[in-house]
Short mmCIF file of C-alpha atoms in Angstrom, two decimals:
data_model
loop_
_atom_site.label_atom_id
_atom_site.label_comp_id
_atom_site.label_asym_id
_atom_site.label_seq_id
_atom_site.Cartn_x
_atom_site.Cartn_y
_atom_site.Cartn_z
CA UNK C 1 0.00 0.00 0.00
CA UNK C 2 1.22 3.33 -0.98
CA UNK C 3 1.96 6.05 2.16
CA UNK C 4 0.33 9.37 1.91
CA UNK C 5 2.36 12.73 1.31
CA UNK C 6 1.26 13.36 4.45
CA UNK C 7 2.10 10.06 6.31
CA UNK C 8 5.77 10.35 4.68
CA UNK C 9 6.53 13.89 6.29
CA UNK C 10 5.70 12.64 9.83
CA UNK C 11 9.21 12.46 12.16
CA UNK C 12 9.88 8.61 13.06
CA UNK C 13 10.57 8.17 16.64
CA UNK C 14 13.87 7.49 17.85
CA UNK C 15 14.28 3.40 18.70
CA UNK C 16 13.98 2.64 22.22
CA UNK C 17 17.10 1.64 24.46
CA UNK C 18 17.19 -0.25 27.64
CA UNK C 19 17.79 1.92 30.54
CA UNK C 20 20.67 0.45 32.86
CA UNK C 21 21.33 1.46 36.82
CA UNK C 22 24.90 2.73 37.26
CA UNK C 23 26.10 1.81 40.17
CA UNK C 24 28.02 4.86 42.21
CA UNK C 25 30.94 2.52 44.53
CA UNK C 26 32.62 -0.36 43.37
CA UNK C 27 33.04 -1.93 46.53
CA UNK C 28 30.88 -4.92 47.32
CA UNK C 29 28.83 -4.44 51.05
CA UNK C 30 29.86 -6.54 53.72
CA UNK C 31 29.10 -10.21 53.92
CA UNK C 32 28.81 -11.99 56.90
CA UNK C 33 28.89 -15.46 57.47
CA UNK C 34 26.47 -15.86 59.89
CA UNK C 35 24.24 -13.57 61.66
CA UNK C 36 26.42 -13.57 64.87
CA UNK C 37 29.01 -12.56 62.94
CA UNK C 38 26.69 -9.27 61.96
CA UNK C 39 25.54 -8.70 65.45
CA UNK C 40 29.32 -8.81 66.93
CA UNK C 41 30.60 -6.45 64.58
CA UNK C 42 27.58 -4.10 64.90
CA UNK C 43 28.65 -3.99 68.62
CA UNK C 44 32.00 -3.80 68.74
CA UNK C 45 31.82 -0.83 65.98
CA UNK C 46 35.40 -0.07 64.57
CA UNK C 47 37.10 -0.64 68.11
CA UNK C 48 38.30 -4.38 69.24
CA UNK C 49 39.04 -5.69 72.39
CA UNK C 50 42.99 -5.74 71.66
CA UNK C 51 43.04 -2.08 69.90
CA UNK C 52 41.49 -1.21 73.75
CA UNK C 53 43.95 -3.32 76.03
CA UNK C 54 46.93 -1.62 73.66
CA UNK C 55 45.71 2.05 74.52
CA UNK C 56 45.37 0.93 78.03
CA UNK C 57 48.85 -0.66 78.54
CA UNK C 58 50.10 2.22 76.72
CA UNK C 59 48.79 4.82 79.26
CA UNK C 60 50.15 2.58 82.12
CA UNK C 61 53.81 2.58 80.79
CA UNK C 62 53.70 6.73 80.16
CA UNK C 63 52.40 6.87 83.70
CA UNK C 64 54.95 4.60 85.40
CA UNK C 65 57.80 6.73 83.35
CA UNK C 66 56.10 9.84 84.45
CA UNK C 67 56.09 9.02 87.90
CA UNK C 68 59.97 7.57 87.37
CA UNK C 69 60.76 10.81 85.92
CA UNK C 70 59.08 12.99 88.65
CA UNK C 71 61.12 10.83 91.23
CA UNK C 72 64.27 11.18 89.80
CA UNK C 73 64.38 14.61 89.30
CA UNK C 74 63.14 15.45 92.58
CA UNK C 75 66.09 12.77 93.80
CA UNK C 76 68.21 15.02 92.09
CA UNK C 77 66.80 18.37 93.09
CA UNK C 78 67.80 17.50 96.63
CA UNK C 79 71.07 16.74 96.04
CA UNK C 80 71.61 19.50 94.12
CA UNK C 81 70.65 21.44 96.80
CA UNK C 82 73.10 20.17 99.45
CA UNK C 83 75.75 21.50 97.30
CA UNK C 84 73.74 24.59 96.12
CA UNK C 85 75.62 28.40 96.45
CA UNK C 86 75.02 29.62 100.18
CA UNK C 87 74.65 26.40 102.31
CA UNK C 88 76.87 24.89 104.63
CA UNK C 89 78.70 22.30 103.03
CA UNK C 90 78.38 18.65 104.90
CA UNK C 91 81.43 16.33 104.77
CA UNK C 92 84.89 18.07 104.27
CA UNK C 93 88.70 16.58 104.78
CA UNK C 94 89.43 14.66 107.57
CA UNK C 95 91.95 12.23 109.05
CA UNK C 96 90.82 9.57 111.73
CA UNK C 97 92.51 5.62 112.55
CA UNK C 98 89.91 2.50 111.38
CA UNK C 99 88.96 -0.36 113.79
CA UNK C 100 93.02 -1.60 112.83
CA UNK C 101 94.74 1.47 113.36
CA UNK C 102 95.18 2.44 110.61
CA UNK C 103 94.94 6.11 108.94
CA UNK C 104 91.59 6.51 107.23
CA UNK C 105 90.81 9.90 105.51
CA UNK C 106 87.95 11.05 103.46
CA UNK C 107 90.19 10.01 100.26
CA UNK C 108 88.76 6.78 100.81
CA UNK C 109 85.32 7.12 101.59
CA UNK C 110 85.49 7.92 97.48
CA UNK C 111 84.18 5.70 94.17
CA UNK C 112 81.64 4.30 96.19
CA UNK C 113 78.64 5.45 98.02
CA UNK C 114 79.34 6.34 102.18
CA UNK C 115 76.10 5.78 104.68
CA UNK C 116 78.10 7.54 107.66
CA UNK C 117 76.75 7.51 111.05
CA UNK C 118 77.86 8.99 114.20
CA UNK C 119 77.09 7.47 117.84
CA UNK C 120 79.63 5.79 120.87
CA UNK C 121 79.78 2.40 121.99
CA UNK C 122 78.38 2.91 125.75
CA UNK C 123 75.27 3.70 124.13
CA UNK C 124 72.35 1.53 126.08
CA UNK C 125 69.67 2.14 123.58
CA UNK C 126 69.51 4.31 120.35
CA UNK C 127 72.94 3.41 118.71
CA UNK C 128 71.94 -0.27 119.16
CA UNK C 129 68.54 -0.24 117.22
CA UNK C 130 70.22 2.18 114.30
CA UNK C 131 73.75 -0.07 114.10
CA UNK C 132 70.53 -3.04 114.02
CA UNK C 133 69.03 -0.89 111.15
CA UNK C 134 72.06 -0.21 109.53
CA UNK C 135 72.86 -3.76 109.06
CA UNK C 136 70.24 -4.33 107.34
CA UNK C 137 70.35 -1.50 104.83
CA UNK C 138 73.54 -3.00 104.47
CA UNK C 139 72.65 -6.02 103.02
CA UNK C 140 69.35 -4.85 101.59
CA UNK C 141 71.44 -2.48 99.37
CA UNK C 142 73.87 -5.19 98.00
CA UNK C 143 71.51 -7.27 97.04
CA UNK C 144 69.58 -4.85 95.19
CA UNK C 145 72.54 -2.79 93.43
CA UNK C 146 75.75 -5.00 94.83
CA UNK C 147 78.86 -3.88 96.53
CA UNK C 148 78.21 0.08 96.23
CA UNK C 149 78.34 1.24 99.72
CA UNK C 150 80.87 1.75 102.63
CA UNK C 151 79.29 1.65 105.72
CA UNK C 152 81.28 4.10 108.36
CA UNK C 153 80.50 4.05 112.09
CA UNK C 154 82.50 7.07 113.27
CA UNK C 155 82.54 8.02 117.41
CA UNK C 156 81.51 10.92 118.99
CA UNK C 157 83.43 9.56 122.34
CA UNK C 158 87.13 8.93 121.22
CA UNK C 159 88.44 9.51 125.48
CA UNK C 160 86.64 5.35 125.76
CA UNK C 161 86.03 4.41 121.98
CA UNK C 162 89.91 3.21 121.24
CA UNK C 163 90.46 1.10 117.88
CA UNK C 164 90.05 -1.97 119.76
CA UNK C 165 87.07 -1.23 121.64
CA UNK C 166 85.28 0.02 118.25
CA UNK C 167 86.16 -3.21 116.78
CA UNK C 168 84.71 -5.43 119.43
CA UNK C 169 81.48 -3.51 118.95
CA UNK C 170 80.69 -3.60 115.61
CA UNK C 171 81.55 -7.24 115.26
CA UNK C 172 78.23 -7.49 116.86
CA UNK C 173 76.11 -6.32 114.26
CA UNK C 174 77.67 -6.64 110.45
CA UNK C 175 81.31 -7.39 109.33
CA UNK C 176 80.95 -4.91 106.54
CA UNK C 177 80.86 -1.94 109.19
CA UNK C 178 83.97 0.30 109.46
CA UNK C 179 84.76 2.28 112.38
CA UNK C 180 86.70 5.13 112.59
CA UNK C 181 87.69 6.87 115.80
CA UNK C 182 90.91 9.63 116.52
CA UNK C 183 91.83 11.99 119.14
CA UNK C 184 89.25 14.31 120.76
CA UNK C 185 90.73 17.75 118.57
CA UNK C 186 90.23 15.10 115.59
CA UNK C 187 86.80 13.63 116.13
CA UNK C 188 85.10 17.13 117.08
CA UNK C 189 86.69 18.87 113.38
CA UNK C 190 85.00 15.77 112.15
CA UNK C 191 81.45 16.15 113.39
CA UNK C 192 81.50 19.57 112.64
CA UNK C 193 82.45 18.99 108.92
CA UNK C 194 79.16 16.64 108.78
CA UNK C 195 76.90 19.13 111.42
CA UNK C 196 76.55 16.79 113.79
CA UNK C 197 76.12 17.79 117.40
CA UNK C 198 77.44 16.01 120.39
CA UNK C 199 78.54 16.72 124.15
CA UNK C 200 79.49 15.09 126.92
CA UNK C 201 78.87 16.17 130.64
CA UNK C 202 81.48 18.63 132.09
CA UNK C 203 83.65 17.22 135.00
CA UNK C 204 83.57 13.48 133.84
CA UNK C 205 85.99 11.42 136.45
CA UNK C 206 88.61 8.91 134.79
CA UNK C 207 86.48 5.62 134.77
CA UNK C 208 83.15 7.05 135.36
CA UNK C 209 80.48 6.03 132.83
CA UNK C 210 78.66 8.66 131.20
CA UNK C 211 76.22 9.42 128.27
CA UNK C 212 76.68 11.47 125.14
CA UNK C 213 74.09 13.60 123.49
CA UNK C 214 74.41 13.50 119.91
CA UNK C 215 72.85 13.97 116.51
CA UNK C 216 71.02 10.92 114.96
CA UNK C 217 71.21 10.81 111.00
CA UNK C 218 72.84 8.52 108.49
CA UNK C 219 74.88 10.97 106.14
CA UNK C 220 74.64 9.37 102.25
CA UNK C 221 77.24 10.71 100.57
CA UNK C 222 78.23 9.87 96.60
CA UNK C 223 81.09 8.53 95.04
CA UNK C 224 82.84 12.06 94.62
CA UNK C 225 82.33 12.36 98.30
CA UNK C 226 79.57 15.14 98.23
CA UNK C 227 76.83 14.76 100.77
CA UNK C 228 72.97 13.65 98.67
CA UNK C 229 70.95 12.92 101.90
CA UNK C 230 70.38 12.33 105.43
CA UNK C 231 68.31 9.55 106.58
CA UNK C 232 66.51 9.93 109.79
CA UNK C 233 65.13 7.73 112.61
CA UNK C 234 61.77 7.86 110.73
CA UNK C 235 62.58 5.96 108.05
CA UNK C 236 62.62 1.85 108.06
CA UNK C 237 65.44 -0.53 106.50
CA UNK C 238 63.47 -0.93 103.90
CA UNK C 239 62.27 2.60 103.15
CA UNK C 240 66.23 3.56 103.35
CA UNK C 241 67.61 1.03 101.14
CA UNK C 242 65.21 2.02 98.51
CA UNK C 243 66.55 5.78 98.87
CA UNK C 244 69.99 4.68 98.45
CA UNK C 245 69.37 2.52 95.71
CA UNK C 246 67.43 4.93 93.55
CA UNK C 247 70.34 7.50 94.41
CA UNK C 248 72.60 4.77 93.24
CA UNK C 249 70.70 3.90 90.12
CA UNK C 250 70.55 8.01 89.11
CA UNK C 251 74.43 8.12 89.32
CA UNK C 252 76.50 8.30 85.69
CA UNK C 253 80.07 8.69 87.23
CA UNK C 254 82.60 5.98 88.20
CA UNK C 255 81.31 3.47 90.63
CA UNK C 256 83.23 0.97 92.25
CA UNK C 257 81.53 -2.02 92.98
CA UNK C 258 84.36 -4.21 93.44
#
């Protein structure tokens, strides 16, 4: 059949195309094995149990170095200021005879640390239970940092404390223990290098037993012979061993633990 003029001149549509969906990510959603698996990560959200425990352990070990840090500068603020501009110094020269006889000077209280304390063996009480204590920082030390310390016993009553008599006493509380004694002109320069107060009464009779007033501190002093800290009576064994060892494991100079 022939078209029309009219049926020729009409536009032809344009063919129709399928229409696809374009898909905007290429990643595929999250599958799941099981629904447990869905529910467990919907909880737990983009944290895990180990991420959590690592953030935690983290912020333990900055604390514990904080605190390390804190202590050891403060360790070293105090003995800093025993030698700071304007004090009196503690600890000086001084000659004195060992438990032996023999000469004993502050030369060799050097390249190790000195825990010097000053008391008489007629003491009935107080140098007892500190000698007692000493002891035991003694061995408390040395097993925490090893043969670092010399342990001085020095008297504050040289007229009955002879070299032989000093001897005798310390035997009774650690072999370790030096002690130092020296002529009265001697032993009084010495306590008043360290600022230690003592007297005896006036008067005292040849043979007549007596008590001596005297200051009760352990003097730490360091390897270069420079006084770090005094230990009172209110500290325990244990609380001064730790002091001595933390002094001993902030030192960077020679150290003789031989």
């Amino acid at each position: 059949m022939a078209l029309t003029q009219q049926q020729q001149r009409r536009p032809q549509a344009p063919p129709t195309r399928c229409l696809q969906k374009r898909q905007f990510t290429s990643t595929s959603p999250l599958s799941y094995k099981t629904i447990q698996e869905a529910r467990s990560r919907y909880r737990s959200g983009p944290f895990s149990w180990g991420s959590g425990l690592f953030f935690l352990a983290a912020g333990a070990g900055l604390y514990v170095y904080l605190q390390f840090e804190k202590g050891r500068m403060e360790r070293k603020r105090v003995a800093e200021a025993a030698k700071g501009v304007g004090r009196p110094k503690v600890g000086g020269k001084f000659e004195l005879l060992d438990q032996e006889g023999r000469i004993f000077t502050d030369q060799d209280l050097k390249e190790k640390y000195a825990l010097v304390y000053f008391g008489f063996t007629h003491c009935p009480d107080i140098c007892p239970e500190e000698l007692d204590k000493m002891a035991h920082m003694i061995d408390l030390v040395k097993e925490s940092c090893g043969n670092v310390m010399k342990p001085i016993f020095i008297t504050c009553d040289p007229a009955r404390d002879t070299p032989a008599v000093v001897k005798t006493y310390l035997q009774e509380f650690h072999p370790a223990l030096i002690g130092l004694t020296g002529s009265w002109d001697q032993v009084k320069a010495v306590c008043k290098l360290y600022r230690v107060y003592f007297s005896t009464p006036p008067s005292v009779k040849p043979g007549q037993d007596y008590l001596v007033d005297h200051s009760i501190y352990f003097y730490l002093m360091d390897p270069d012979g420079d006084f770090v800290e005094a230990i009172g009576r209110q500290h325990s064994a244990e609380r001064a061993a730790k002091i001595i060892a933390e002094h001993v494991g902030d030192w960077r100079g020679k150290l003789n633990k031989e």
